[in-house]
């Protein structure tokens, strides 16, 4: 690994209605030493201003889209935002792109066909608009998308994956591309309540074939996907417990080849409150 970065993936930054609260949280993360803030959103969903607000309100910390759907925004508008952010804050903005999910895309009336080909076309559009590969990253899970992330972007940002996938992703993209998996965690040492929190989060993702098909490649079965996930699956995907136990779970991804782990603290389903204490404790142990 060329680097070891500790980042934050938190829906709070999109969910918070307060620009000031979002900037205050970002400033604290910057002061704690976190490298980057990831949160979801795109340029067709009227959330692009929040990415820029955080960049403007901080001085060092990176900001990344996790992710922009290639079905809901155009290459010209994505490239224009990224190039403007790069000019104002060199090296701090990373455009995360993803093919999303059939159920999400088709619910909006768009035909979800050939997502890989669509991604290739989108990257062609970014090239034409002058956005260089090093300023974009792909939400890659399967082998073909991982190879595309290697060949046409800064690297891969897998989501909802065990450490075994991180090892496979590193082998696929090679040593010189950024590998930044998202990893959700629960700071709760009680097995019953911690797994309940984890299942609340996992249940939505286990309803999406892109994720379950990816997990099947690592030996998980339909029995592991029911009722929010088996204990074995939850424990593999979502480190929970004391700070020390959670850090040990995150370390598995670094040991498997991650350059950067984007930590998502599961805050009992509350996306509107920033879990500051948890990120302080994790920073003390990791940074």
CSV table of C-alpha atoms in Angstrom, one decimal:
chain,number,residue,atom,x,y,z
A,1,UNK,CA,0.0,0.0,0.0
A,2,UNK,CA,1.2,3.5,-0.9
A,3,UNK,CA,-0.8,5.2,1.8
A,4,UNK,CA,-3.0,4.5,4.8
A,5,UNK,CA,-5.9,7.0,5.0
A,6,UNK,CA,-8.8,7.1,7.5
A,7,UNK,CA,-12.0,8.7,6.1
A,8,UNK,CA,-15.6,9.2,7.0
A,9,UNK,CA,-18.7,8.1,5.1
A,10,UNK,CA,-21.7,9.6,6.8
A,11,UNK,CA,-25.3,10.4,5.5
A,12,UNK,CA,-25.5,13.2,8.0
A,13,UNK,CA,-23.8,15.5,5.6
A,14,UNK,CA,-26.6,15.1,3.1
A,15,UNK,CA,-29.4,14.7,5.6
A,16,UNK,CA,-28.6,17.8,7.8
A,17,UNK,CA,-30.7,20.8,6.9
A,18,UNK,CA,-28.2,23.1,8.6
A,19,UNK,CA,-25.2,24.2,6.5
A,20,UNK,CA,-23.5,25.4,9.6
A,21,UNK,CA,-23.9,22.1,11.4
A,22,UNK,CA,-22.5,20.3,8.4
A,23,UNK,CA,-19.5,22.6,8.2
A,24,UNK,CA,-18.9,22.4,12.0
A,25,UNK,CA,-18.8,18.6,11.8
A,26,UNK,CA,-16.5,18.6,8.8
A,27,UNK,CA,-14.2,21.0,10.6
A,28,UNK,CA,-14.0,18.8,13.6
A,29,UNK,CA,-13.2,15.8,11.4
A,30,UNK,CA,-10.5,17.8,9.7
A,31,UNK,CA,-9.0,18.7,13.0
A,32,UNK,CA,-9.1,15.1,14.2
A,33,UNK,CA,-7.0,14.1,11.2
A,34,UNK,CA,-9.5,12.3,8.9
A,35,UNK,CA,-8.5,12.4,5.3
A,36,UNK,CA,-11.8,12.7,3.4
A,37,UNK,CA,-15.6,12.9,3.8
A,38,UNK,CA,-17.8,10.8,1.6
A,39,UNK,CA,-21.6,11.1,1.3
A,40,UNK,CA,-24.2,10.3,-1.3
A,41,UNK,CA,-25.8,12.6,-3.8
A,42,UNK,CA,-25.6,13.8,-7.4
A,43,UNK,CA,-25.9,16.8,-9.6
A,44,UNK,CA,-29.4,16.0,-10.8
A,45,UNK,CA,-30.7,15.8,-7.2
A,46,UNK,CA,-29.9,19.4,-6.0
A,47,UNK,CA,-27.3,18.3,-3.4
A,48,UNK,CA,-24.2,19.5,-5.2
A,49,UNK,CA,-24.1,22.7,-3.2
A,50,UNK,CA,-23.4,20.8,0.0
A,51,UNK,CA,-20.2,19.3,-1.4
A,52,UNK,CA,-19.0,22.8,-2.3
A,53,UNK,CA,-20.1,24.3,1.0
A,54,UNK,CA,-18.0,21.8,2.9
A,55,UNK,CA,-15.0,22.4,0.7
A,56,UNK,CA,-15.4,26.2,1.1
A,57,UNK,CA,-15.8,25.8,4.9
A,58,UNK,CA,-12.7,23.7,5.5
A,59,UNK,CA,-9.1,24.0,4.6
A,60,UNK,CA,-7.6,20.5,4.1
A,61,UNK,CA,-10.0,17.6,4.3
A,62,UNK,CA,-11.1,16.0,1.0
A,63,UNK,CA,-14.7,15.6,-0.1
A,64,UNK,CA,-16.0,12.8,-2.3
A,65,UNK,CA,-19.3,11.9,-3.8
A,66,UNK,CA,-20.3,8.4,-2.7
A,67,UNK,CA,-21.8,8.2,-5.3
A,68,UNK,CA,-23.2,10.1,-8.2
A,69,UNK,CA,-25.5,7.9,-10.2
A,70,UNK,CA,-24.6,7.8,-13.9
A,71,UNK,CA,-28.4,7.5,-14.6
A,72,UNK,CA,-29.4,10.7,-12.8
A,73,UNK,CA,-26.7,13.2,-13.9
A,74,UNK,CA,-24.9,14.0,-17.1
A,75,UNK,CA,-21.2,13.9,-17.7
A,76,UNK,CA,-21.0,17.7,-18.6
A,77,UNK,CA,-22.6,18.8,-15.3
A,78,UNK,CA,-20.6,16.4,-13.2
A,79,UNK,CA,-17.4,17.4,-15.0
A,80,UNK,CA,-18.2,21.1,-14.6
A,81,UNK,CA,-18.8,20.8,-10.9
A,82,UNK,CA,-15.6,18.7,-10.4
A,83,UNK,CA,-13.4,21.0,-12.5
A,84,UNK,CA,-14.8,24.1,-10.6
A,85,UNK,CA,-14.1,22.4,-7.3
A,86,UNK,CA,-10.6,21.5,-8.4
A,87,UNK,CA,-9.8,25.0,-9.4
A,88,UNK,CA,-11.0,26.4,-6.1
A,89,UNK,CA,-9.6,23.6,-3.9
A,90,UNK,CA,-6.9,21.7,-5.8
A,91,UNK,CA,-6.7,18.0,-5.1
A,92,UNK,CA,-9.6,18.0,-2.5
A,93,UNK,CA,-12.6,16.9,-4.5
A,94,UNK,CA,-13.1,13.3,-5.8
A,95,UNK,CA,-16.0,12.5,-8.1
A,96,UNK,CA,-17.4,9.0,-7.1
A,97,UNK,CA,-19.5,7.4,-9.8
A,98,UNK,CA,-21.8,4.4,-9.6
A,99,UNK,CA,-24.2,2.4,-11.8
A,100,UNK,CA,-26.8,2.4,-8.9
A,101,UNK,CA,-29.4,-0.4,-8.9
A,102,UNK,CA,-32.2,-1.5,-11.3
A,103,UNK,CA,-35.0,-1.0,-8.7
A,104,UNK,CA,-33.8,2.6,-8.0
A,105,UNK,CA,-33.3,3.6,-11.6
A,106,UNK,CA,-36.4,2.1,-12.9
A,107,UNK,CA,-38.6,3.5,-10.2
A,108,UNK,CA,-37.8,6.9,-11.8
A,109,UNK,CA,-38.9,5.7,-15.2
A,110,UNK,CA,-35.4,5.0,-16.7
A,111,UNK,CA,-34.7,1.7,-18.3
A,112,UNK,CA,-31.8,0.1,-16.5
A,113,UNK,CA,-29.9,-1.7,-19.3
A,114,UNK,CA,-26.2,-2.6,-19.7
A,115,UNK,CA,-24.9,-0.6,-16.7
A,116,UNK,CA,-21.3,-1.5,-17.6
A,117,UNK,CA,-21.7,0.0,-21.1
A,118,UNK,CA,-23.4,3.0,-19.7
A,119,UNK,CA,-20.5,3.6,-17.3
A,120,UNK,CA,-18.1,3.4,-20.3
A,121,UNK,CA,-20.1,5.9,-22.1
A,122,UNK,CA,-20.2,8.2,-19.1
A,123,UNK,CA,-16.5,8.0,-18.7
A,124,UNK,CA,-16.1,8.9,-22.4
A,125,UNK,CA,-18.3,11.9,-21.7
A,126,UNK,CA,-16.1,13.0,-18.8
A,127,UNK,CA,-13.0,12.6,-21.0
A,128,UNK,CA,-14.6,14.8,-23.6
A,129,UNK,CA,-15.4,17.4,-21.0
A,130,UNK,CA,-11.8,17.4,-19.8
A,131,UNK,CA,-12.1,15.8,-16.4
A,132,UNK,CA,-8.9,13.7,-15.9
A,133,UNK,CA,-9.2,10.1,-14.6
A,134,UNK,CA,-7.4,10.9,-11.3
A,135,UNK,CA,-10.3,13.1,-10.2
A,136,UNK,CA,-12.9,10.3,-10.4
A,137,UNK,CA,-13.4,6.9,-8.7
A,138,UNK,CA,-15.8,4.1,-9.4
A,139,UNK,CA,-18.1,2.3,-7.0
A,140,UNK,CA,-16.9,-1.1,-8.3
A,141,UNK,CA,-18.0,-4.5,-7.0
A,142,UNK,CA,-17.6,-7.1,-9.8
A,143,UNK,CA,-14.5,-8.0,-11.8
A,144,UNK,CA,-15.4,-6.0,-14.9
A,145,UNK,CA,-16.2,-2.8,-13.1
A,146,UNK,CA,-13.0,-3.2,-10.9
A,147,UNK,CA,-10.9,-3.5,-14.1
A,148,UNK,CA,-12.6,-0.4,-15.5
A,149,UNK,CA,-11.9,1.5,-12.3
A,150,UNK,CA,-8.2,0.5,-12.7
A,151,UNK,CA,-8.1,1.5,-16.4
A,152,UNK,CA,-10.1,4.7,-16.4
A,153,UNK,CA,-10.2,6.2,-12.9
A,154,UNK,CA,-8.2,6.8,-9.7
A,155,UNK,CA,-9.4,3.5,-8.3
A,156,UNK,CA,-12.4,1.8,-6.6
A,157,UNK,CA,-14.8,2.7,-3.9
A,158,UNK,CA,-16.6,-0.6,-3.0
A,159,UNK,CA,-19.6,-0.4,-0.6
A,160,UNK,CA,-21.1,-3.0,1.7
A,161,UNK,CA,-18.3,-5.5,1.3
A,162,UNK,CA,-16.3,-7.9,3.6
A,163,UNK,CA,-12.5,-7.8,3.8
A,164,UNK,CA,-12.3,-10.7,1.3
A,165,UNK,CA,-13.7,-8.4,-1.3
A,166,UNK,CA,-11.1,-5.8,-0.5
A,167,UNK,CA,-8.4,-8.4,-1.1
A,168,UNK,CA,-9.9,-9.3,-4.5
A,169,UNK,CA,-10.3,-5.7,-5.4
A,170,UNK,CA,-6.7,-5.0,-4.7
A,171,UNK,CA,-5.6,-7.9,-6.9
A,172,UNK,CA,-7.9,-6.6,-9.7
A,173,UNK,CA,-6.9,-2.9,-9.7
A,174,UNK,CA,-3.2,-3.4,-8.9
A,175,UNK,CA,-0.9,-1.7,-6.5
A,176,UNK,CA,-1.1,1.9,-7.9
A,177,UNK,CA,-4.8,2.6,-7.8
A,178,UNK,CA,-6.7,4.0,-4.8
A,179,UNK,CA,-8.8,1.4,-3.0
A,180,UNK,CA,-11.2,3.0,-0.6
A,181,UNK,CA,-14.0,0.6,0.7
A,182,UNK,CA,-16.8,1.9,2.8
A,183,UNK,CA,-17.1,0.0,6.1
A,184,UNK,CA,-20.1,0.5,8.5
A,185,UNK,CA,-19.5,0.1,12.2
A,186,UNK,CA,-21.5,-0.1,15.4
A,187,UNK,CA,-19.8,1.1,18.6
A,188,UNK,CA,-21.9,-1.1,21.0
A,189,UNK,CA,-20.5,-4.0,22.9
A,190,UNK,CA,-23.9,-5.6,23.5
A,191,UNK,CA,-24.3,-8.3,20.8
A,192,UNK,CA,-28.1,-8.1,20.7
A,193,UNK,CA,-28.4,-4.4,20.3
A,194,UNK,CA,-25.3,-4.0,18.1
A,195,UNK,CA,-26.5,-6.6,15.6
A,196,UNK,CA,-30.0,-5.1,15.7
A,197,UNK,CA,-28.5,-1.7,14.6
A,198,UNK,CA,-26.4,-3.4,12.0
A,199,UNK,CA,-29.4,-5.3,10.6
A,200,UNK,CA,-31.5,-2.2,10.4
A,201,UNK,CA,-28.8,-0.8,8.1
A,202,UNK,CA,-28.1,-4.1,6.2
A,203,UNK,CA,-31.7,-5.0,5.4
A,204,UNK,CA,-32.0,-2.4,2.7
A,205,UNK,CA,-28.8,-3.5,0.9
A,206,UNK,CA,-29.6,-7.2,1.2
A,207,UNK,CA,-32.7,-6.5,-1.0
A,208,UNK,CA,-30.5,-5.3,-3.8
A,209,UNK,CA,-29.2,-8.0,-6.2
A,210,UNK,CA,-26.0,-6.1,-7.0
A,211,UNK,CA,-24.9,-6.6,-3.3
A,212,UNK,CA,-26.2,-10.1,-2.8
A,213,UNK,CA,-24.8,-11.4,-6.1
A,214,UNK,CA,-21.4,-9.9,-5.0
A,215,UNK,CA,-21.6,-11.6,-1.6
A,216,UNK,CA,-22.5,-14.9,-3.2
A,217,UNK,CA,-19.1,-14.9,-5.0
A,218,UNK,CA,-17.6,-15.1,-1.5
A,219,UNK,CA,-19.6,-18.1,-0.3
A,220,UNK,CA,-22.7,-16.4,1.2
A,221,UNK,CA,-26.1,-17.9,0.5
A,222,UNK,CA,-29.7,-17.0,0.5
A,223,UNK,CA,-29.9,-18.2,4.1
A,224,UNK,CA,-27.5,-15.4,5.1
A,225,UNK,CA,-29.6,-12.7,3.5
A,226,UNK,CA,-32.9,-13.2,5.3
A,227,UNK,CA,-34.1,-11.2,8.3
A,228,UNK,CA,-31.5,-8.5,7.9
A,229,UNK,CA,-28.6,-10.9,7.7
A,230,UNK,CA,-27.3,-13.9,9.6
A,231,UNK,CA,-25.0,-13.3,12.6
A,232,UNK,CA,-22.1,-14.6,10.5
A,233,UNK,CA,-22.8,-12.2,7.7
A,234,UNK,CA,-23.4,-9.2,10.0
A,235,UNK,CA,-20.2,-9.9,11.9
A,236,UNK,CA,-18.2,-10.1,8.6
A,237,UNK,CA,-19.6,-7.0,7.1
A,238,UNK,CA,-20.1,-4.6,10.0
A,239,UNK,CA,-17.5,-4.5,12.8
A,240,UNK,CA,-19.3,-3.9,16.1
A,241,UNK,CA,-18.3,-3.8,19.8
A,242,UNK,CA,-15.8,-1.7,21.7
A,243,UNK,CA,-13.5,0.7,20.0
A,244,UNK,CA,-10.7,-1.9,20.1
A,245,UNK,CA,-12.9,-4.5,18.5
A,246,UNK,CA,-14.2,-2.2,15.8
A,247,UNK,CA,-10.7,-1.1,15.0
A,248,UNK,CA,-9.6,-4.7,14.6
A,249,UNK,CA,-12.4,-5.1,12.1
A,250,UNK,CA,-11.3,-2.1,10.1
A,251,UNK,CA,-7.7,-3.3,10.2
A,252,UNK,CA,-8.8,-6.4,8.2
A,253,UNK,CA,-9.5,-4.1,5.3
A,254,UNK,CA,-6.2,-2.4,5.5
A,255,UNK,CA,-4.4,-5.7,5.8
A,256,UNK,CA,-6.4,-6.9,2.7
A,257,UNK,CA,-5.0,-4.0,0.7
A,258,UNK,CA,-7.2,-0.9,1.3
A,259,UNK,CA,-5.4,2.4,1.1
A,260,UNK,CA,-8.3,4.2,2.7
A,261,UNK,CA,-11.3,3.0,4.7
A,262,UNK,CA,-14.4,5.2,4.7
A,263,UNK,CA,-16.0,4.6,8.1
A,264,UNK,CA,-19.7,4.9,8.4
A,265,UNK,CA,-20.9,5.0,12.0
A,266,UNK,CA,-24.3,3.5,12.3
A,267,UNK,CA,-26.2,6.0,14.5
A,268,UNK,CA,-29.3,3.9,15.4
A,269,UNK,CA,-30.8,4.9,12.1
A,270,UNK,CA,-30.5,8.6,12.8
A,271,UNK,CA,-29.0,10.4,9.8
A,272,UNK,CA,-29.7,13.9,11.1
A,273,UNK,CA,-27.4,13.7,14.1
A,274,UNK,CA,-23.7,13.6,13.7
A,275,UNK,CA,-22.1,10.9,15.9
A,276,UNK,CA,-19.2,13.1,17.0
A,277,UNK,CA,-18.2,11.0,20.1
A,278,UNK,CA,-17.8,7.9,18.0
A,279,UNK,CA,-15.6,9.6,15.4
A,280,UNK,CA,-13.5,11.1,18.2
A,281,UNK,CA,-12.9,7.7,19.8
A,282,UNK,CA,-12.1,6.1,16.4
A,283,UNK,CA,-9.7,8.9,15.6
A,284,UNK,CA,-7.8,8.4,18.8
A,285,UNK,CA,-7.3,4.8,18.0
A,286,UNK,CA,-6.6,5.0,14.3
A,287,UNK,CA,-5.0,8.3,13.4
